[in-house]
Short mmCIF file of C-alpha atoms in Angstrom, two decimals:
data_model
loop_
_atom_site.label_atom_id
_atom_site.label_comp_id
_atom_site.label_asym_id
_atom_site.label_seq_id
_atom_site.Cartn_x
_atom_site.Cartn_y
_atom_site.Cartn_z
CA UNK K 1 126.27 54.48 79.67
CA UNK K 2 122.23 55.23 80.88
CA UNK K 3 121.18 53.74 83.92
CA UNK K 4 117.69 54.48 85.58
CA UNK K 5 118.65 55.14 88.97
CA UNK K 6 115.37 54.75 90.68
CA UNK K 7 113.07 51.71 90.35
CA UNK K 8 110.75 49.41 92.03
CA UNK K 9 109.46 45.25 91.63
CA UNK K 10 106.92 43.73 92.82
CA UNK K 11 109.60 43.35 96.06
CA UNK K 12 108.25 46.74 97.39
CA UNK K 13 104.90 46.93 98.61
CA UNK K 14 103.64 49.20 96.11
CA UNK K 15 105.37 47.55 93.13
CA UNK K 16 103.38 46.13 90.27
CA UNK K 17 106.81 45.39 87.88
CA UNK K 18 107.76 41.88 86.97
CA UNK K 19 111.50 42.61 87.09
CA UNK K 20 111.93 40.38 83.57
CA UNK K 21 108.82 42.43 82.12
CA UNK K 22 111.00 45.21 82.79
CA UNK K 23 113.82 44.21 80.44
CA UNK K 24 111.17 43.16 77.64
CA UNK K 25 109.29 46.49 77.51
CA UNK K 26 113.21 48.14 77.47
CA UNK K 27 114.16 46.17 74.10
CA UNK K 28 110.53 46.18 72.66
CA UNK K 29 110.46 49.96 72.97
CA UNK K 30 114.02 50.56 72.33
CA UNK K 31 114.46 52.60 75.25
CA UNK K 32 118.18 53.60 75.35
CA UNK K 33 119.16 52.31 79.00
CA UNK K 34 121.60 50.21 79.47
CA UNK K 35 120.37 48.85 82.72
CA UNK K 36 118.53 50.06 85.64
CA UNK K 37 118.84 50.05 89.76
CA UNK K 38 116.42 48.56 91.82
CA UNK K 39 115.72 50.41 94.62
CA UNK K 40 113.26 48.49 96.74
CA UNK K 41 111.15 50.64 99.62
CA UNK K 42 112.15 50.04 103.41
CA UNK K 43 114.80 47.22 102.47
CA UNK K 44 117.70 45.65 100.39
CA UNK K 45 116.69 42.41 98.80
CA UNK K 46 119.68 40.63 99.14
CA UNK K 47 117.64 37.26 98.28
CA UNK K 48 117.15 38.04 94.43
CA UNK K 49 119.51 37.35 92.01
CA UNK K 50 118.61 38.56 88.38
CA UNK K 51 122.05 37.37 86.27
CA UNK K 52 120.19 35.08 83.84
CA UNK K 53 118.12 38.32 82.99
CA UNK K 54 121.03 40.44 82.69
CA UNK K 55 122.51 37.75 79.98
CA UNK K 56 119.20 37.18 78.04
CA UNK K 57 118.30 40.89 78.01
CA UNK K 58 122.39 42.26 77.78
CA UNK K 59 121.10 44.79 80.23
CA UNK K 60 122.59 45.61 84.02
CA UNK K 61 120.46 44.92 86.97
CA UNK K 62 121.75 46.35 90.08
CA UNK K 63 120.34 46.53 93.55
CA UNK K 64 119.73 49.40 95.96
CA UNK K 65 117.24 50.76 98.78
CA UNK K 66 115.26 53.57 99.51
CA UNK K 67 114.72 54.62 102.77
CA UNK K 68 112.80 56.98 104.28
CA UNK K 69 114.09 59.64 106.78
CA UNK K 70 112.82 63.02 108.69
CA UNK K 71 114.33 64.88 105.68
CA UNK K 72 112.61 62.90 102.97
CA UNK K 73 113.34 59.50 100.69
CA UNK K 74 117.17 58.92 100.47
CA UNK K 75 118.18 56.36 97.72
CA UNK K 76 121.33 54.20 99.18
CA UNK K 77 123.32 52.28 96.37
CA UNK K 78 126.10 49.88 97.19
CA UNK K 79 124.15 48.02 100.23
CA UNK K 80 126.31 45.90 101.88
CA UNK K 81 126.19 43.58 105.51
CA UNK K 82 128.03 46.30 107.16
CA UNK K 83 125.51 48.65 106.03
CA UNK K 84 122.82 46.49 107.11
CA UNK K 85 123.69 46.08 110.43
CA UNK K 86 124.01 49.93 110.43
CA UNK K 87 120.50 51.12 110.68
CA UNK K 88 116.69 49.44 110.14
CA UNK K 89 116.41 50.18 106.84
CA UNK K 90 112.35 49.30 107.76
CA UNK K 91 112.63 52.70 110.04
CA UNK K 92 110.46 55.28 108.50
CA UNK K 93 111.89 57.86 110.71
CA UNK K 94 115.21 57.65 109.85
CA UNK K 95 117.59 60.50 110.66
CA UNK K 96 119.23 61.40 107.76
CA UNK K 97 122.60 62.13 109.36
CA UNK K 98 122.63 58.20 110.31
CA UNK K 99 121.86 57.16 106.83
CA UNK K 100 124.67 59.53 105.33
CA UNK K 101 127.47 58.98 107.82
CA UNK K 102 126.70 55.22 107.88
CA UNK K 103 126.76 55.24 103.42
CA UNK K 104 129.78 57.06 104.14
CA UNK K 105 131.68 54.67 106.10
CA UNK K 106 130.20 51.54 104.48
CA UNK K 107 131.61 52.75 100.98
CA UNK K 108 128.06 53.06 100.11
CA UNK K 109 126.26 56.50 98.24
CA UNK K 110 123.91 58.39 99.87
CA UNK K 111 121.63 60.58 97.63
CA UNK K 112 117.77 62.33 98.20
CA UNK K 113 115.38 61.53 95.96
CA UNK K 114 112.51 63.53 94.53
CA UNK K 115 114.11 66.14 96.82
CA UNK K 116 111.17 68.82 95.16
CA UNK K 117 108.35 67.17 96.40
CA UNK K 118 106.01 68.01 99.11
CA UNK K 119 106.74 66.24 102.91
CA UNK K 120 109.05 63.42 101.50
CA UNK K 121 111.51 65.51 99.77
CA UNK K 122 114.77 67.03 101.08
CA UNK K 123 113.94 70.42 100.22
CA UNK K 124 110.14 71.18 101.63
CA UNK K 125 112.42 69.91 104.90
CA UNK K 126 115.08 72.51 104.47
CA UNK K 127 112.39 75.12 103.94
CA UNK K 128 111.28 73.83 107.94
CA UNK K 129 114.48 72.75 109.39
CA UNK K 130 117.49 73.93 107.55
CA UNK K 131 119.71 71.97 105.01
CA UNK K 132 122.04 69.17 105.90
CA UNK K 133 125.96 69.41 105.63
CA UNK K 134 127.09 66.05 104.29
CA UNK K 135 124.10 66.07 101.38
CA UNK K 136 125.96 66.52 98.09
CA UNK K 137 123.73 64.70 94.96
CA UNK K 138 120.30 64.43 94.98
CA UNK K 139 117.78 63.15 92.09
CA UNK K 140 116.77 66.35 90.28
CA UNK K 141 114.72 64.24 87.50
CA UNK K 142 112.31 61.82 88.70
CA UNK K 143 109.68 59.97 87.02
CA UNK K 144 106.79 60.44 88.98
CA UNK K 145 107.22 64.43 89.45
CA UNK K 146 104.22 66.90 88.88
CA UNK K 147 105.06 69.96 86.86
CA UNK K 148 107.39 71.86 89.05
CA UNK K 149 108.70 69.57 91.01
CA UNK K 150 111.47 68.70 89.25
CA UNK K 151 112.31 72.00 88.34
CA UNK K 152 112.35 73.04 91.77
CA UNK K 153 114.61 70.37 92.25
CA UNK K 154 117.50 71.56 89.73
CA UNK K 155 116.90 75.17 91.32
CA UNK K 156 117.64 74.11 94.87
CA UNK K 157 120.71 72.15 93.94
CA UNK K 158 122.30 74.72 92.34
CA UNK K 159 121.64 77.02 94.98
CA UNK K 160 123.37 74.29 97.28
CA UNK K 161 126.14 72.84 94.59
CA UNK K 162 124.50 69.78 94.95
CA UNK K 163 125.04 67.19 91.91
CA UNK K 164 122.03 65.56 90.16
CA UNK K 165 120.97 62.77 88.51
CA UNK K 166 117.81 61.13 86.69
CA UNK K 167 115.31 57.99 87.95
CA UNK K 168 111.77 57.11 86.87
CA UNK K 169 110.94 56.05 90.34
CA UNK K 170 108.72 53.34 88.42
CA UNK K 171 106.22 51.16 90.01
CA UNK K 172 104.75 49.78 86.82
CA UNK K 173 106.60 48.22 83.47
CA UNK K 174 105.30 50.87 81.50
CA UNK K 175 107.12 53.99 83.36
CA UNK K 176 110.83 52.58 83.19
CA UNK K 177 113.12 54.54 81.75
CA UNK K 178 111.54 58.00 82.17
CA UNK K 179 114.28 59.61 83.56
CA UNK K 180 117.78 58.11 83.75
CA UNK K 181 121.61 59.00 84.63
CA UNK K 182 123.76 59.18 81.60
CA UNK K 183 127.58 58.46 82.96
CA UNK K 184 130.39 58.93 81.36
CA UNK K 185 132.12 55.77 81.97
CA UNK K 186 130.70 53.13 79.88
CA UNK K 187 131.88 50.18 81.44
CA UNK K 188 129.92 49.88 84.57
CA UNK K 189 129.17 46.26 85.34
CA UNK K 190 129.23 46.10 89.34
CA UNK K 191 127.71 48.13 92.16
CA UNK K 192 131.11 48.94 93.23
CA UNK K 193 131.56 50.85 89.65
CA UNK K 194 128.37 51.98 90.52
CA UNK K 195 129.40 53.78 93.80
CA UNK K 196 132.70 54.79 92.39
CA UNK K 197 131.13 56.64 88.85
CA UNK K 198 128.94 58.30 91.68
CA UNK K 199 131.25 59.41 93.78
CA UNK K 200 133.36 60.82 91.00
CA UNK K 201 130.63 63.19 89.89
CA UNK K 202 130.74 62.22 86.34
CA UNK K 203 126.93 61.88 85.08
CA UNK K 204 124.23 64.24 83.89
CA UNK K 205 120.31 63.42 84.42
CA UNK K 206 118.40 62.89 81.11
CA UNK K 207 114.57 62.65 80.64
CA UNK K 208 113.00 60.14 78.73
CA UNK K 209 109.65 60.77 79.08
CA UNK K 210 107.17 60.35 76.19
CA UNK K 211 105.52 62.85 74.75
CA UNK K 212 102.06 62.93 75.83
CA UNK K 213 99.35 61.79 73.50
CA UNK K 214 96.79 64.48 72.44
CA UNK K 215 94.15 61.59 72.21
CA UNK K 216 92.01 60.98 75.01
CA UNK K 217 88.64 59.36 74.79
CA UNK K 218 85.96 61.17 77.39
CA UNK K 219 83.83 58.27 78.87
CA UNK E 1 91.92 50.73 68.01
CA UNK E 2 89.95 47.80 69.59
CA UNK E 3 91.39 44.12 69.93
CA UNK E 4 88.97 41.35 69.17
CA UNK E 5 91.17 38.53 69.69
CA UNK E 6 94.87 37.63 71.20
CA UNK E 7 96.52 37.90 67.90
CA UNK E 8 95.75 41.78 67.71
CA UNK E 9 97.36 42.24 70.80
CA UNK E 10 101.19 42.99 71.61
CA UNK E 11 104.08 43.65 73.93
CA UNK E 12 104.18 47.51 73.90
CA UNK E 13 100.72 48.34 72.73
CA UNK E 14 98.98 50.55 74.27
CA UNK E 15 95.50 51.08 75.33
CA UNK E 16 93.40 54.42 74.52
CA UNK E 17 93.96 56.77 76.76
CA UNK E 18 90.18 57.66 78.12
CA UNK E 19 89.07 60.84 80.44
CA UNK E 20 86.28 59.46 82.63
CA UNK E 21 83.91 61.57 83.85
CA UNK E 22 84.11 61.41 88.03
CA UNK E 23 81.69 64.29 88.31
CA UNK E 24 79.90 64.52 91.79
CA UNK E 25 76.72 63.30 89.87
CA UNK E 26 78.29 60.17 88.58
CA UNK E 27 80.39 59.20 91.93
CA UNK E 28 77.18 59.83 93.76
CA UNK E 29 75.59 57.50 91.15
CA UNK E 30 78.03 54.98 91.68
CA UNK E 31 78.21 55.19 95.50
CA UNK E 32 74.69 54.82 95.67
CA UNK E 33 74.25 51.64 93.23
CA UNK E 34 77.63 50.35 94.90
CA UNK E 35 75.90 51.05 98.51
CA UNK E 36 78.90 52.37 98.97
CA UNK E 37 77.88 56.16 99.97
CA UNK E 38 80.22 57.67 102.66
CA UNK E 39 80.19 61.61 103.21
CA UNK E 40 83.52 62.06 101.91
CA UNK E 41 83.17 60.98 98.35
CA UNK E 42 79.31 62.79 97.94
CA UNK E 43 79.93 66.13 99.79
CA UNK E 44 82.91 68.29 99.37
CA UNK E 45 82.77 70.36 102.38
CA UNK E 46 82.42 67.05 104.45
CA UNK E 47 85.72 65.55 103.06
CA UNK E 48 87.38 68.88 103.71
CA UNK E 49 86.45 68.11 107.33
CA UNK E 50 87.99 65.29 107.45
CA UNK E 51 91.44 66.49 105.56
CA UNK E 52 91.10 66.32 101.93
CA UNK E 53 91.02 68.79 99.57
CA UNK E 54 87.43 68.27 98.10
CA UNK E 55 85.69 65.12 97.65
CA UNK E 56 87.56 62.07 96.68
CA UNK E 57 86.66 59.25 94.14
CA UNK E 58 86.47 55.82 95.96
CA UNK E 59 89.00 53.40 94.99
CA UNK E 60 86.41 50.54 94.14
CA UNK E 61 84.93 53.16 91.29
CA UNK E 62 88.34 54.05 90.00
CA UNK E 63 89.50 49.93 89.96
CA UNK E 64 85.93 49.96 88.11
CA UNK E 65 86.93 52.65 85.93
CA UNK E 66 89.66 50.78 84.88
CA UNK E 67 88.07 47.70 83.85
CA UNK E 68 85.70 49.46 82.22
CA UNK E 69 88.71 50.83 79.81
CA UNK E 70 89.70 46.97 79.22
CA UNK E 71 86.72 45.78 78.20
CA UNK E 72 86.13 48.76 76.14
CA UNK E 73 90.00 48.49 74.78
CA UNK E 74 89.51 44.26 74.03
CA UNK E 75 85.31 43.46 74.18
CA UNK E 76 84.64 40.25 74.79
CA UNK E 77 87.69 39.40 77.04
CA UNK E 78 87.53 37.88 80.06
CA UNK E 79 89.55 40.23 83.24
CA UNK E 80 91.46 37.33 85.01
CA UNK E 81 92.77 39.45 87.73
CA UNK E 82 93.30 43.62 88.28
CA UNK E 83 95.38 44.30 91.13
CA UNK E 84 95.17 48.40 91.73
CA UNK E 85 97.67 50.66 94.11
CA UNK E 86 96.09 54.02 95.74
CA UNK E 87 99.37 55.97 95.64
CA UNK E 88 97.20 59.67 96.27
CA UNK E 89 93.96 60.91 95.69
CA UNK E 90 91.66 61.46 93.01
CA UNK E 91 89.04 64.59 93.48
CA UNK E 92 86.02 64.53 92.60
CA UNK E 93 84.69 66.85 89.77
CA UNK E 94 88.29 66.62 88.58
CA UNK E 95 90.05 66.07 85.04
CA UNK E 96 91.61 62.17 85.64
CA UNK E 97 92.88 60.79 82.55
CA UNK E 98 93.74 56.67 82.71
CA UNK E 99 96.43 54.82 80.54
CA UNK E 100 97.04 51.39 79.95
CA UNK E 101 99.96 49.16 78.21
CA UNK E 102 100.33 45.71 77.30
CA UNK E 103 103.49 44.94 79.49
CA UNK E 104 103.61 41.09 78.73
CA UNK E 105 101.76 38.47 76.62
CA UNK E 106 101.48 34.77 77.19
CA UNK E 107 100.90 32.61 73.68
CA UNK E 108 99.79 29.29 75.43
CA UNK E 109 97.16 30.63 77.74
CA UNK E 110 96.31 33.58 75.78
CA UNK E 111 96.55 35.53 78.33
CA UNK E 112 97.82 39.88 78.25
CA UNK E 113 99.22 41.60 81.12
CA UNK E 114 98.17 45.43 81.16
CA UNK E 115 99.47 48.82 83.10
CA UNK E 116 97.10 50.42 84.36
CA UNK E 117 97.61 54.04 85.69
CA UNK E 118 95.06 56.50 86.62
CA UNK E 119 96.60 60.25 86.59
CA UNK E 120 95.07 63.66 88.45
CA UNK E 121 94.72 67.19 87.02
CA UNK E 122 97.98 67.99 88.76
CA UNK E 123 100.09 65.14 86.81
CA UNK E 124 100.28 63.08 90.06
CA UNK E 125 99.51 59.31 89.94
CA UNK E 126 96.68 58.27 91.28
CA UNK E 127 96.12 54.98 90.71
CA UNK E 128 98.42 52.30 89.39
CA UNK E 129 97.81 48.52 88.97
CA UNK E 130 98.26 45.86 86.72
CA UNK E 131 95.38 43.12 85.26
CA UNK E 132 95.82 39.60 83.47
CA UNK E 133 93.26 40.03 80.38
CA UNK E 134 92.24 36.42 78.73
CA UNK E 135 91.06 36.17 75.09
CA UNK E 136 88.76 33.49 74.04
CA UNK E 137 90.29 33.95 69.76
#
C-alpha cells in the first residue's frame, strides 16, 4: 500500500490544494497512491471530515500535523484530544523532547521531516546541538528537497539507524504524490493502522517525481 | 501548445514550462514602470546589506510573470483570480524556470484552475499559487 505521508490543503496557511482536486489529479494521472496524510502546519484539523471523498475517489484520507520545534519540522500522525491538550501545536518553538515523549504516551508517531534541510531540519540542528535520543524515523524523501538534501537525509539516518520514509510535502495539486511510503501491509484504512504499520518499521520511501521536461520556453 | 477555447483545455494538462528572463536590467525595468524601485531588488550589494544573498525579484513581478505565462499558455482568456505564496526567494540575474497545470476544470462556468509554481537555480520553490482562468469559447 503507497501513502504520501506529507501533505498540505488550503487548511494551512500556505496551502493552495483543494483537498478533492487532490484525489482528481491522483486518478487523472494515475499516480499509484493509495491515499495520502494531511499534515496541516501549526494544527490538527479535527473539523474536516473527507469520507464522501474517500468513497468517490476509493482513496484514504488521513489526518496529521506538523509542528515546528527547536530541532526542526516534526510530522505527528495519530492526533488525538489527549495529544491536544499536550502541547500548542501553534508553538513554533516547540521542544522536541515534548513533542516526542507526549506522541509517545498519546499512542501517537513522532517523526522529523525534511530532516536535510537548512534551519528547519533535524540534522543542520544536530550539527549545532547534538542529536536527540528518542528520534528513531525521519522523512528521508521529501517533495520539496533541493539536490542534496534528500540525500543528506538517507546519509544521516543511517549513520543514526534511523528509519525513513517518503512525503511530497505538497502545497499545490500538482506536486502530490512525489514522494510516498510504500508499506507492506495493504490493508490500512484507519490512523490507528496508520500508527501501528509505523511503529512496526515495515515501509520503504519511494520517489515519484516526474522526470523533468527538457522544454522550456525563454521569455 | 496554446488553448484558444475551454474545450482544448483539461484536467492534467500542463502549461509550457517558460524561463523568464529576471535580469537586473529587466527587474529594474519593471520596478521602475511599477514605481516600485526599492534598493534591494536594483542593487545587489544593497540587498546583501540587508541579508540576502544578491538582489531579489519582487513578488508583484514574479505574480506578473506568471500571468504573463497564462495568457501566453490560453490568449484571449480572461485571469479571474491568481492567488501566489512567497515560500523563498528568487535572485535576481538568476535561472527561474515557472510551471503550470490545469488542476481542475468547471464545464458550466468555463472556468480552469491552474498551478502555478515558480522554481530557483537551486531547485527550491519560489513561488507557488494557484489562478481561476475563464474562457469566453
Amino acid at each position: 500500500m503507497i501513502l504520501d505521508l506529507h501533505t498540505h490543503s488550503i487548511k494551512s496557511d500556505d496551502g493552495r490544494a483543494k483537498v478533492e482536486n487532490y484525489c482528481k489529479w491522483i486518478r487523472k494521472k494515475e499516480i499509484p497512491l493509495d491515499g495520502f496524510v494531511l499534515t496541516e502546519h501549526r494544527q490538527y484539523d479535527s473539523e474536516s471530515d473527507y469520507r464522501a471523498l474517500e468513497d468517490e475517489y476509493n482513496l484514504l484520507i488521513l489526518k496529521a500535523s506538523e509542528v515546528e520545534t527547536d530541532y526542526g519540522h516534526v510530522l505527528v500522525f495519530g492526533v488525538n484530544e489527549d495529544l491536544l491538550h499536550s502541547f500548542d501545536f501553534a508553538n513554533i518553538r516547540l521542544p522536541i523532547q515534548t513533542v516526542l515523549n507526549a506522541s509517545k504516551e498519546n499512542g501517537a508517531f513522532a517523526a522529523p521531516c525534511h530532516p536535510g534541510r537548512k534551519r528547519v531540519g533535524l540534522f543542520s540542528h544536530y550539527a549545532r546541538s547534538g542529536p536527540i535520543a528518542d528520534v528513531h524515523t525521519v522523512e528521508v524523501f521529501n517533495g520539496g528537497s533541493i539536490p542534496g538534501e534528500d540525500q543528506l537525509s538517507v546519509e544521516q539516518a543511517a549513520i543514526y539507524g534511523y528509519r525513513g520514509f517518503g512525503g511530497s510535502d505538497s502545497h499545490v495539486v500538482s506536486r502530490i504524490g512525489y514522494c510516498a511510503t510504500k508499506f507492506e501491509r495493504d490493508t490500512i484504512t484507519t490512523v490507528e493502522d496508520l500508527v501501528e504499520e509505523l511503529q512496526s518499521g515495515s515501509f520503504s520511501p519511494i520517489s515519484l517525481k516526474p522526470e523533468p521536461k527538457n522544454t522550456s520556453i525563454e521569455t | 501548445m496554446k488553448v484558444l477555447s475551454y474545450d482544448d483545455v483539461e484536467l492534467g494538462d500542463d502549461l509550457p514550462d517558460e524561463s523568464p528572463d529576471v535580469s537586473m536590467s529587466k527587474v529594474t525595468a519593471f520596478c521602475t514602470a511599477a514605481k516600485h524601485v526599492f534598493e534591494r531588488f536594483v542593487d545587489h550589494e544593497a540587498a546583501r546589506k540587508e541579508g540576502f544573498p544578491a538582489a531579489i525579484v519582487p513578488g508583484i513581478m514574479s505574480q506578473s510573470l506568471l500571468l504573463a505565462m497564462i495568457h501566453r499558455w490560453a490568449p484571449g482568456c480572461t485571469v479571474r483570480k491568481i492567488d501566489t505564496v512567497f515560500r523563498g526567494s528568487l535572485l535576481v540575474d538568476s535561472n527561474v524556470t515557472m510551471s503550470g497545470a490545469v488542476t481542475d476544470t468547471d464545464d458550466e462556468a468555463r472556468t480552469a484552475e491552474v498551478d502555478l509554481v515558480i522554481t530557483a537555480e537551486d531547485g527550491r520553490t519560489g513561488v507557488i499559487g494557484t489562478a481561476v482562468v475563464e474562457f469566453k469559447d
